Coordinates of C-alpha atoms in Angstrom, one line a residue:
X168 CA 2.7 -56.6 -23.5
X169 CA 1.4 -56.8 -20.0
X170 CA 1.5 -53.0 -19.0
X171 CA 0.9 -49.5 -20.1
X172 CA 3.1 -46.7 -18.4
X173 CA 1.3 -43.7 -18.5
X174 CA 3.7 -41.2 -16.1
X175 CA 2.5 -37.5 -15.7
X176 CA 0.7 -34.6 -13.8
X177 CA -2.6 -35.9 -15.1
X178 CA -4.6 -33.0 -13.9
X179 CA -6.8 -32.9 -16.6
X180 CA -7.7 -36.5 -18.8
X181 CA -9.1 -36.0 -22.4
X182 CA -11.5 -37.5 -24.5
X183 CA -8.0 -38.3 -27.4
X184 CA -6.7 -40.1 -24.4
X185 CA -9.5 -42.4 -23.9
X186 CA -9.3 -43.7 -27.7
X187 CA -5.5 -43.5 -27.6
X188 CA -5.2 -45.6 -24.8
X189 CA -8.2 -48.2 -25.2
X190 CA -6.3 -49.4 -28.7
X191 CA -3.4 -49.4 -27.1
X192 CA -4.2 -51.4 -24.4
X193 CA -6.8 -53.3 -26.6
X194 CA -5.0 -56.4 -25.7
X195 CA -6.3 -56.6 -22.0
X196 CA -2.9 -54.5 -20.5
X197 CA -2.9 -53.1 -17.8
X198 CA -2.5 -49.2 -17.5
X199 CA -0.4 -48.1 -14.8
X200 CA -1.1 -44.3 -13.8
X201 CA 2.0 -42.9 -12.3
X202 CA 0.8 -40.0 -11.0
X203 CA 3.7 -37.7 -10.7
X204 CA 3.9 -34.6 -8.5
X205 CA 1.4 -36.4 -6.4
X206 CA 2.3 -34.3 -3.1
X207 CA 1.6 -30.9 -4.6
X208 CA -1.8 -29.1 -4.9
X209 CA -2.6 -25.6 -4.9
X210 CA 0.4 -24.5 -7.5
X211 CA 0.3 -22.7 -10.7
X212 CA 2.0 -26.4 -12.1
X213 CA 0.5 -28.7 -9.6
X214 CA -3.5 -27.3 -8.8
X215 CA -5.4 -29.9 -8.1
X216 CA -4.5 -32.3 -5.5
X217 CA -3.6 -36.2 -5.8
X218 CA -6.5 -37.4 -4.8
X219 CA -8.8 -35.6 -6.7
X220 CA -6.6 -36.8 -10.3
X221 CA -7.1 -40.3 -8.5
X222 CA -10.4 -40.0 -8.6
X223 CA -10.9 -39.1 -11.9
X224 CA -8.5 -41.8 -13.3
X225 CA -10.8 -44.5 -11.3
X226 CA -14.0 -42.9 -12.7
X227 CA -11.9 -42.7 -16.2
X228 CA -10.8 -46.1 -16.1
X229 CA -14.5 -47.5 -15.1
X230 CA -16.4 -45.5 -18.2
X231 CA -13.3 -46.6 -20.9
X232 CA -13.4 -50.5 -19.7
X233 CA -9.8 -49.9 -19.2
X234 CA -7.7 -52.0 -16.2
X235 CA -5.7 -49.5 -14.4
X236 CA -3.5 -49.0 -11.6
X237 CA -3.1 -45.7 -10.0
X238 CA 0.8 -44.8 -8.7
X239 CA 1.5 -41.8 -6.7
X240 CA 5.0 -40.2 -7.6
X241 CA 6.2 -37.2 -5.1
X242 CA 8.0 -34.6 -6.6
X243 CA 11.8 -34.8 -6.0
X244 CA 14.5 -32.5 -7.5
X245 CA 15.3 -32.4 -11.0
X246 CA 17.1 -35.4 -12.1
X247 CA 18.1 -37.6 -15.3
X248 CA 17.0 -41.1 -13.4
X249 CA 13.5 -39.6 -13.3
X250 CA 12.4 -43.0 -15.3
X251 CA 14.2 -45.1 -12.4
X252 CA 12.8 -43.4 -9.8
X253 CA 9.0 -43.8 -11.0
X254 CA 9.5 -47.8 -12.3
X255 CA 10.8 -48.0 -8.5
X256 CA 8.0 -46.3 -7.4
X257 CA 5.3 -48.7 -9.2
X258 CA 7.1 -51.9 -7.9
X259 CA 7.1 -50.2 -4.4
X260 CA 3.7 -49.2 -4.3
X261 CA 1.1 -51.8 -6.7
X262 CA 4.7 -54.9 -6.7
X263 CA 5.1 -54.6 -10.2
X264 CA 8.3 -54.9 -12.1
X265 CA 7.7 -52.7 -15.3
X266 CA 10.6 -53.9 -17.4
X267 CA 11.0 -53.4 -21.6
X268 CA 9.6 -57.0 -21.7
X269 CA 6.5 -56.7 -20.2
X270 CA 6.0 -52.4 -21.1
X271 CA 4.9 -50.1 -23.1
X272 CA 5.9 -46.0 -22.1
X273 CA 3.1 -43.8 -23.1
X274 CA 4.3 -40.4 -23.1
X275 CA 4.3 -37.3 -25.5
X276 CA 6.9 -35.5 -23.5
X277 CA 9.8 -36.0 -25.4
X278 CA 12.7 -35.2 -22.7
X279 CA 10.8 -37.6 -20.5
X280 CA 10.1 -40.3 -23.1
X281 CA 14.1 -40.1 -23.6
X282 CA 14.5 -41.2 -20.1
X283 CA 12.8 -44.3 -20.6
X284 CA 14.3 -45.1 -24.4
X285 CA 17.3 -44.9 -22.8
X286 CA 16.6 -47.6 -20.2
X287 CA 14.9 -49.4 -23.6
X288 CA 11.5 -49.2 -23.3
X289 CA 9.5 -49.3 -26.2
X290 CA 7.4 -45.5 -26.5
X291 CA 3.7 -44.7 -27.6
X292 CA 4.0 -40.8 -27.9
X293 CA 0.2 -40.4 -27.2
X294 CA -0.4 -36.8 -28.3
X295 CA 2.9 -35.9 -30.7
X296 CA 1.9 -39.5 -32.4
X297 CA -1.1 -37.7 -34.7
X298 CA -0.9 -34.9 -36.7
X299 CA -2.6 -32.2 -36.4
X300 CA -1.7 -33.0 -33.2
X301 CA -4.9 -33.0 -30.7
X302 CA -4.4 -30.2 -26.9
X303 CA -2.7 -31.7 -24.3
X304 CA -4.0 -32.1 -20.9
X305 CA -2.4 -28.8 -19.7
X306 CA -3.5 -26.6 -23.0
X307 CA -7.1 -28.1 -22.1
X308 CA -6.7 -26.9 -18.2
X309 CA -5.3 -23.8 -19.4
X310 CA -8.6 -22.9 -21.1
X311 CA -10.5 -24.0 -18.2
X312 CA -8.2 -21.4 -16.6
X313 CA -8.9 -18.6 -19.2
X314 CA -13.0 -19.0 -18.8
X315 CA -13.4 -20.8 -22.1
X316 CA -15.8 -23.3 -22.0
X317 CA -14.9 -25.3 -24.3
X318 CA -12.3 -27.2 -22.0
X319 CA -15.7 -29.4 -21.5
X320 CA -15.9 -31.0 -24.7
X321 CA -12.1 -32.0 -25.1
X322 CA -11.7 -32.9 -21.3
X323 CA -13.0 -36.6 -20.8
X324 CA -16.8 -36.8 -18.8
X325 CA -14.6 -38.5 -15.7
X326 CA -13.0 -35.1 -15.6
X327 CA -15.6 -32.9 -16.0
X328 CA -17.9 -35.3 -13.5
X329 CA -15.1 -34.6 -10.9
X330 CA -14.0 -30.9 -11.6
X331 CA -17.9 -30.3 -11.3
X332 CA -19.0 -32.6 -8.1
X333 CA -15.9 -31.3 -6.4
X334 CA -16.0 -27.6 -7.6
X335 CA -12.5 -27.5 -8.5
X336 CA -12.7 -25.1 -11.6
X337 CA -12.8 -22.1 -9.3
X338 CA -10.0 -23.3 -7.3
X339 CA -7.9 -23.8 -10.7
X340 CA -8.6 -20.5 -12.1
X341 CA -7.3 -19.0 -8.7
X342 CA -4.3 -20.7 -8.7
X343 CA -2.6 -20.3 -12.6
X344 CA -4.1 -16.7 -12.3
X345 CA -2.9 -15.9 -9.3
X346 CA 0.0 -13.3 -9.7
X347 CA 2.0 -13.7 -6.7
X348 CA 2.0 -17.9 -6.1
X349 CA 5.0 -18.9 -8.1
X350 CA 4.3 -22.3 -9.8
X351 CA 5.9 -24.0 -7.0
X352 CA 3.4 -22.4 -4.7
X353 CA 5.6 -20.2 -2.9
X354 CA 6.0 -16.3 -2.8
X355 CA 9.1 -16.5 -5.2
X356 CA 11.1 -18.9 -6.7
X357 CA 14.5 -18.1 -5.1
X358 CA 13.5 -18.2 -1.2
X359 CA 14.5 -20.3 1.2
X360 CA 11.5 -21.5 3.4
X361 CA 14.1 -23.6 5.7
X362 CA 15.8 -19.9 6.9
X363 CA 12.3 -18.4 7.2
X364 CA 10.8 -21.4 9.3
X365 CA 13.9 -21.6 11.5
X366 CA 13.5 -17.2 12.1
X367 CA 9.6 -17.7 12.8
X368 CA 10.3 -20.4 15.8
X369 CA 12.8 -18.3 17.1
X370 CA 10.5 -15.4 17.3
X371 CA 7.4 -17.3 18.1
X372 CA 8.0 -16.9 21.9
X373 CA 8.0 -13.5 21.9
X374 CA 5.1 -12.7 19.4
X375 CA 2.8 -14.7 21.6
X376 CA 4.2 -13.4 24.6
X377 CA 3.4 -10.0 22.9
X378 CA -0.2 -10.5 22.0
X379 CA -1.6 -13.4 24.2
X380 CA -3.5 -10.6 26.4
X381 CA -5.6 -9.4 23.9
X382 CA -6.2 -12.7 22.2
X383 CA -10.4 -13.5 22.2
X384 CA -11.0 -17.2 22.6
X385 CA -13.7 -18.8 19.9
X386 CA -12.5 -19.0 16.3
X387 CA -8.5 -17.8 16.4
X388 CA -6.7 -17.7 12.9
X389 CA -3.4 -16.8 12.1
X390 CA -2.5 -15.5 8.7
X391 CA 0.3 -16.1 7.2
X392 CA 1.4 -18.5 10.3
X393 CA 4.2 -20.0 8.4
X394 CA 5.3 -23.2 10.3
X395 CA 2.6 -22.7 12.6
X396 CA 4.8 -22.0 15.8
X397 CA 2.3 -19.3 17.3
X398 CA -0.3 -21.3 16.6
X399 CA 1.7 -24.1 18.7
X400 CA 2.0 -21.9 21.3
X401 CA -1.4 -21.0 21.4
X402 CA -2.3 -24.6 21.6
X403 CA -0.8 -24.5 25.1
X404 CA -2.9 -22.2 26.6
X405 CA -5.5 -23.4 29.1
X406 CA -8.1 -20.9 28.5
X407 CA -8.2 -21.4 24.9
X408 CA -8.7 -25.1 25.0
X409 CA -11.9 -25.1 23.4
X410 CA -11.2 -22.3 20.5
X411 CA -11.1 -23.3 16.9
X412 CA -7.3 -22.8 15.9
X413 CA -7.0 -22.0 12.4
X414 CA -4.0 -21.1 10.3
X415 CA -3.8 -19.7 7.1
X416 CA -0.2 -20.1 4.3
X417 CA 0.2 -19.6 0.9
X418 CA 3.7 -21.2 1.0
X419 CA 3.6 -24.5 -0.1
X420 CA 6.6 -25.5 2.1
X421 CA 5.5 -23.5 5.1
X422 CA 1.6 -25.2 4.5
X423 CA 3.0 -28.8 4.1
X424 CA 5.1 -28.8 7.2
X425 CA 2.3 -27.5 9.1
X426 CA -0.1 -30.3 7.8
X427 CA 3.2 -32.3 9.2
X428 CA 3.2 -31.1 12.9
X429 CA -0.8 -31.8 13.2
X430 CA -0.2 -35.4 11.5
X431 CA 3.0 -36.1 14.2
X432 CA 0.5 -35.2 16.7
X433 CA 2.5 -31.6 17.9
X434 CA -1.2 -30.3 18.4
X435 CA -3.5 -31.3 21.1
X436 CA -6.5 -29.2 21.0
X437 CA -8.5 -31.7 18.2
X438 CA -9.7 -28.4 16.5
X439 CA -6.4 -27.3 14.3
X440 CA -7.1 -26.7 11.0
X441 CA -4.5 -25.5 8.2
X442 CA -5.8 -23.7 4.7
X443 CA -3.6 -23.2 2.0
X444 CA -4.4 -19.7 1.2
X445 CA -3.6 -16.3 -0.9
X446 CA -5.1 -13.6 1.2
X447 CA -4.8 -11.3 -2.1
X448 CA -7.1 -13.6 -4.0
X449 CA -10.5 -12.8 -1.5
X450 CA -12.0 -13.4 1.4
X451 CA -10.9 -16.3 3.3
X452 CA -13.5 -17.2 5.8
X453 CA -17.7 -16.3 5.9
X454 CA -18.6 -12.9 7.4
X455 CA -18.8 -12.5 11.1
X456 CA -17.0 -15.7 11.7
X457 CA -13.7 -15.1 13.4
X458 CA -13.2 -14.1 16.9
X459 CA -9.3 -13.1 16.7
X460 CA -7.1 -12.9 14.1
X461 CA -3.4 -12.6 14.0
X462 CA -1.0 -11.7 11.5
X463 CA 2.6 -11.3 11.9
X464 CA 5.0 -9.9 9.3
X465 CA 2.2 -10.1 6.6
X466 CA 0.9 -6.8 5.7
X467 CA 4.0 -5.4 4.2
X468 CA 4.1 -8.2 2.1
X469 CA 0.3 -7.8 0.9
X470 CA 1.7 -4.0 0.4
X471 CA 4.7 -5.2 -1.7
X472 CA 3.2 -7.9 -3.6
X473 CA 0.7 -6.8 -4.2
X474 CA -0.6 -3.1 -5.4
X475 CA 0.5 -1.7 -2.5
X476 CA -2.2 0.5 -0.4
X477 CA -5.0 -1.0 -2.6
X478 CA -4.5 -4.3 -1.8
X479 CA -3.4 -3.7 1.5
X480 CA -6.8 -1.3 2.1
X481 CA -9.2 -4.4 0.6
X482 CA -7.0 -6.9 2.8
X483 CA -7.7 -4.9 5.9
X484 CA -11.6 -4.5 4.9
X485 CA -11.8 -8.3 4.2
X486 CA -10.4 -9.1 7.9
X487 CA -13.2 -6.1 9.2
X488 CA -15.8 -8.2 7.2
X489 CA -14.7 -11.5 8.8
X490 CA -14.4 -10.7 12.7
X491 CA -17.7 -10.9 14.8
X492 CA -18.6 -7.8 16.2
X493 CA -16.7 -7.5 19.5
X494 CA -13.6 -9.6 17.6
X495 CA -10.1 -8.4 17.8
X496 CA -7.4 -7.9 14.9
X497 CA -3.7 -8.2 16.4
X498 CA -0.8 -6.9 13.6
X499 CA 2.4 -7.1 14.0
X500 CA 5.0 -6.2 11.1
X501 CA 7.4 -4.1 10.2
X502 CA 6.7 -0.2 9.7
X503 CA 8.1 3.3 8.0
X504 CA 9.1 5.8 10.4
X505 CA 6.3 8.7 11.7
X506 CA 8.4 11.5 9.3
X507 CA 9.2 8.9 5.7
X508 CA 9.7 12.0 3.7
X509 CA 12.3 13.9 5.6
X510 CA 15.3 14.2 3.7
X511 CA 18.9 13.0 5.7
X512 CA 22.3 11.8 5.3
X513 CA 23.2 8.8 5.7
X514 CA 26.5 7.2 7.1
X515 CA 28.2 3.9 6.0
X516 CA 31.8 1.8 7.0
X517 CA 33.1 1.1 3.6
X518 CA 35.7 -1.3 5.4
X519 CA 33.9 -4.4 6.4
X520 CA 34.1 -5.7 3.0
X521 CA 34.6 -5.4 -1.1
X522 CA 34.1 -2.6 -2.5
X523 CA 33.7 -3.1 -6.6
X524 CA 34.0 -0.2 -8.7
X525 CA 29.9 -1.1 -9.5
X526 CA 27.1 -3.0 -8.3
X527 CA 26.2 -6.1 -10.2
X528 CA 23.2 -5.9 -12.4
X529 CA 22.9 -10.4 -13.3
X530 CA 22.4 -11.6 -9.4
X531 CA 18.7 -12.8 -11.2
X532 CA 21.1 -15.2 -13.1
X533 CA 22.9 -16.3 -10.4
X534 CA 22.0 -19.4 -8.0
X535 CA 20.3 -18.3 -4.5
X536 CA 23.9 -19.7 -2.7
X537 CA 26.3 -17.2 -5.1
X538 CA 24.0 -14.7 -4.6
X539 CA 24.0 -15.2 -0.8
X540 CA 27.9 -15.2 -1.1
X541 CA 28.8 -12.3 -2.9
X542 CA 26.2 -9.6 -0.9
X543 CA 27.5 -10.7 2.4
X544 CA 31.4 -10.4 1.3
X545 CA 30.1 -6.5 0.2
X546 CA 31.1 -3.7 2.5
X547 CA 28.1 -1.7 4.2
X548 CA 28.4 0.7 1.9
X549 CA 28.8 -1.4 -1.3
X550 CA 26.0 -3.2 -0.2
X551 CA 24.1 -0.2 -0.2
X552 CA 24.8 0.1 -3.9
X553 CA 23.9 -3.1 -4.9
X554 CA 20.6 -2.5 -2.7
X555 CA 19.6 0.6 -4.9
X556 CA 19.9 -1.8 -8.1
X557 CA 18.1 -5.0 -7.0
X558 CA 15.6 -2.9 -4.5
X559 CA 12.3 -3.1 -6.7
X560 CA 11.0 0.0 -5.1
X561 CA 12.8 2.8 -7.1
X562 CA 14.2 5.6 -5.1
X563 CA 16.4 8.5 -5.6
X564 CA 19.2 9.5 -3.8
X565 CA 22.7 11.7 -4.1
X566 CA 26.3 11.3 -2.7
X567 CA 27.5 14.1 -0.8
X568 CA 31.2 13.8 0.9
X569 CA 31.0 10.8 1.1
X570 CA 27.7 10.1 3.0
X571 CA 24.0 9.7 0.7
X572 CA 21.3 11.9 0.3
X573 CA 17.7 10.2 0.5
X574 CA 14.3 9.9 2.3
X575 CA 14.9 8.6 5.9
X576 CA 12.5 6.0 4.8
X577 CA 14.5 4.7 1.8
X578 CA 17.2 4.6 4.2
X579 CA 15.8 2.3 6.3
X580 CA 14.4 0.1 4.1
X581 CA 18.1 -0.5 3.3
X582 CA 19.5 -0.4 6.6
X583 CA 16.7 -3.1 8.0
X584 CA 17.0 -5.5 5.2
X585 CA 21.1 -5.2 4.4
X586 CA 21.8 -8.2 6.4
X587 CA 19.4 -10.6 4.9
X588 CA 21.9 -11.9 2.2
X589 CA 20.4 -15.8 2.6
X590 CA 17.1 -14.5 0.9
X591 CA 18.7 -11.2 -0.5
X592 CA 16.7 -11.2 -4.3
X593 CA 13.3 -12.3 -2.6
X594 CA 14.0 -9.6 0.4
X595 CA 14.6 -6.7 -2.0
X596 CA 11.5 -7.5 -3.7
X597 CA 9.8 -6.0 -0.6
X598 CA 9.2 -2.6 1.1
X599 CA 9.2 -2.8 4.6
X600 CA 8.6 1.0 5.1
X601 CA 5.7 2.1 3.2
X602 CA 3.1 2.8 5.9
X603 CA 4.0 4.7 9.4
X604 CA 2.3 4.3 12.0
X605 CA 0.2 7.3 11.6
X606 CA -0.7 5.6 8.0
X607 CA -2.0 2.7 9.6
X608 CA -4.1 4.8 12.0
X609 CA -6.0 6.3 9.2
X610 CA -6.6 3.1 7.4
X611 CA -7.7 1.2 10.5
X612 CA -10.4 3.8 11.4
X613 CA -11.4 4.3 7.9
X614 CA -12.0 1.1 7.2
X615 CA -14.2 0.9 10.6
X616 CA -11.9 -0.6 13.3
X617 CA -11.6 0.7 16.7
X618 CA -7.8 1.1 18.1
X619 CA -7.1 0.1 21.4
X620 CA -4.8 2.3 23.2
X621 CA -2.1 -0.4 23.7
X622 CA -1.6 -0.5 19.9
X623 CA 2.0 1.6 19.3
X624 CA 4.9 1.8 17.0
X625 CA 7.8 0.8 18.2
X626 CA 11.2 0.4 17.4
X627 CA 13.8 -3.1 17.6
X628 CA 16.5 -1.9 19.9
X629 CA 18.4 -5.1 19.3
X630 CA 18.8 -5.0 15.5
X631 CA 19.6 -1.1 16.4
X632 CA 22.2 -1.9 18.4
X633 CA 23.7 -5.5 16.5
X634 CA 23.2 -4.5 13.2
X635 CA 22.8 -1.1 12.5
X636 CA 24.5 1.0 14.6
X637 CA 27.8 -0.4 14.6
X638 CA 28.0 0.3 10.7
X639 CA 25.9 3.4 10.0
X640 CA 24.4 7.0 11.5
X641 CA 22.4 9.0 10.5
X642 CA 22.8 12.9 10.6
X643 CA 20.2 16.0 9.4
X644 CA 21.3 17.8 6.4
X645 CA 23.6 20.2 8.3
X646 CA 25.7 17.0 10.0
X647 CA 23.2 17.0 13.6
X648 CA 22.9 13.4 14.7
X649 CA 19.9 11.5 14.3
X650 CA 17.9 9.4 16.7
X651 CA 16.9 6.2 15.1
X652 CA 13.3 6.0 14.0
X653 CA 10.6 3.0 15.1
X654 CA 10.7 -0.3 13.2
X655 CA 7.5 -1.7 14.0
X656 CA 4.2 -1.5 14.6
X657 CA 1.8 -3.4 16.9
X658 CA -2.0 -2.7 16.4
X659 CA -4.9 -4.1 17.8
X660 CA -7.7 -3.1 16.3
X661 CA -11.7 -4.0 17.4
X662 CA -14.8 -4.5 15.6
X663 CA -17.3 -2.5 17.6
X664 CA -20.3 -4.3 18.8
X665 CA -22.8 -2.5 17.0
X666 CA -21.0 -3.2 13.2

């Protein structure tokens, strides 16, 4: 036996490991450290990044006197050739062939150590091969998670040497606590990022074109910059040529393709830098440090995933506490309209679509593409129904001949999300209208900002006109029309000079 296959995550290597794999490999084999997942960090599954678990393995390998060879494996969707795909792997990267002549499978997974049995490998099942069986890496990482110490006395010294030099046990704890990142590293499970990316370079023309005036050169970050398409755009600009451009994502997606476009050289200022971020978890940057930050379409988000004017009142005092005095503060999102409270009536077209007798009440069991599917072949008004079940906002409302009773602000928060069916479980996990404008005033000054005068709320007259007001009205409780309320809000907000 020439070779040791040791796939997996290999975040955390214990001390068990060390004497399970120095008698196996007694002989002089070779242990080959596929490394899967190898293209993640900063997930509640993957949290500490490939190189760092390379490290460790080297450090591992150098204090156990064991020979090893360390594979990375990138994640790819779930499949049954998983064994294939990593023995293809090894002979592409290190020009091995790992056959059932010449290997051994370590592996205490036992759906994964199938895989290989089935290609007829012979298995050491590590872990599941003692009783009482001894934690496995990720119950030992888990405790490191929960505070408990005692992670350092089963985790092997390579490990802990590592996780210490590098400070990485912070960064862990922040990740698997974190109660928004899904363990893919995205906002939810079900969204599609591709739809998202594609909407955000559409609109990144106009944002910019929006707030360009009131950008300060020096240190610019964007928060939440998704792709980084403003942040593109920014790069173009002569008179920011020597500002630090910084962008900030929690999407894993969004993060890696950003980390893409600097690597394919779409960025020419030399001073880009992307952090993979939650903005709920802390600050993100030292006080005083940031000249101009930007956020788009983020604070409601912060308000929804968050707990809602709490978190949205420490986000707005942690970007106060960032900006130099002087420094500028640019939002621009989605807002409730000036009266949220006032009670109306409003008017759907139940003939663009199905109407079922009910809503469905399973579209969390459904695939993201059914989902998608059924919503869109709803009428407006059916839709509407469905919206009041899957909406994770609770509201009230009443049918009255035929039109619905409810809080102008519940109404909107259908109306300006009822054509999102592409994301339609991760959108109606959101509430776009829980601050007005007047709202935000308060919060800004009370948190210490200074409002410039071009800061307004506003409302989109294109979705108005394209998607809303083709299928719906809305009338006062005695059957007056309505004008439609803003949509948006676009603040910019100052540190004054003697903060």
């Amino acid at each position: 036996m020439e070779f040791v296959l040791f796939p997996g995550r290999h975040h955390v290597l214990t001390r068990f490991q060390a004497s399970y794999l120095h008698e196996l490999a007694a002989a002089g084999a070779t242990v080959v450290w596929a490394v899967t997942s190898a293209n993640h960090a900063n997930t509640r599954r993957n949290p500490v990044p490939y190189h760092r678990r390379e490290a460790a393995i080297e450090r591992f390998s150098a204090l156990t006197g064991l020979r090893s060879l360390v594979v990375p494996v990138f994640d790819t969707a779930p499949t049954d050739r998983f064994a294939e795909v990593t023995i293809k792997n090894v002979a592409v990267d290190a020009g091995i062939a790992l056959t059932p002549g010449n290997t051994v499978v370590a592996c205490s997974t036992p759906e994964v150590a199938a895989l290989y049995d089935r290609l007829g490998f012979t298995l050491a099942a590590v872990e599941a091969s003692v009783r009482p069986q001894p934690e496995r890496p990720w119950d030992v990482l888990l405790r490191l998670a929960g505070g408990d110490e005692t992670w350092r006395e089963l985790a092997h010294p390579a490990t802990v040497d590592v996780f210490d030099r590098y400070g990485l046990a912070e960064g862990v704890r922040a990740v698997v606590n974190d109660p928004v990142v899904g363990d893919e590293g995205g906002l939810t499970a079900t969204r599609d990022y591709r739809t998202y990316e594609e909407a955000f370079a559409e609109a990144a023309a106009r944002k910019w074109a929006a707030v360009r005036e009131y950008v300060r050169p020096g240190r610019i970050v964007d928060v939440g910059c998704g792709a980084g398409a403003v942040l593109e755009l920014a790069d173009r600009e002569p008179a920011l040529r020597e500002s630090d451009l910084i962008g900030v994502e929690v999407a894993r997606h969004l993060y890696d393709e950003c980390v893409h476009k600097k690597a394919q050289g779409v960025f020419t200022n030399p001073n880009v830098f992307f952090y993979r971020r939650n903005v709920l978890g802390g600050a993100v940057f030292p006080p005083r440090s940031v000249d101009t930050t930007l956020t788009f379409a983020l604070t409601h988000e912060i308000w929804s995933y968050g707990r809602r004017y709490e978190s949205l009142r420490a986000f707005v005092q942690a970007i106060h506490e960032h900006t130099v005095p002087g420094g500028v503060w640019i939002n621009s999102d989605v807002c409730g309209p000036d009266d949220p409270d006032r009670p109306v009536l409003l008017h759907l077209t139940g003939d663009d679509g199905q109407n079922p007798a009910e809503p469905r009440r399973d579209l969390a069991d459904l695939a993201p593409a059914d989902v998608a599917a059924y919503v869109a072949g709803l009428s407006t008004r059916a839709r509407f129904d469905q919206f009041a079940v899957d909406f994770r906002f609770p509201f009230g409302y009443e049918t009255e001949d035929g039109a619905i009773r409810l809080r102008l602000a519940d109404a909107m928060d259908y109306l300006t999300r009822k054509d999102y069916t592409d994301n339609w479980l991760p959108e109606t996990g959101e509430q776009f209208c829980g601050m007005s404008y007047r709202d935000w005033v308060e919060l800004l000054t009370a948190t210490g900002w200074e409002i410039d005068t071009a800061s307004r709320a506003l409302r989109n007259d294109w979705v108005i006109d394209n998607r809303i007001a083709p299928v719906a009205s809305l009338t006062d409780l005695d059957g007056m029309p309505l004008d439609w309320p803003v949509t948006h809000i676009l603040s910019i907000a100052r540190r004054p000079l003697n903060t």
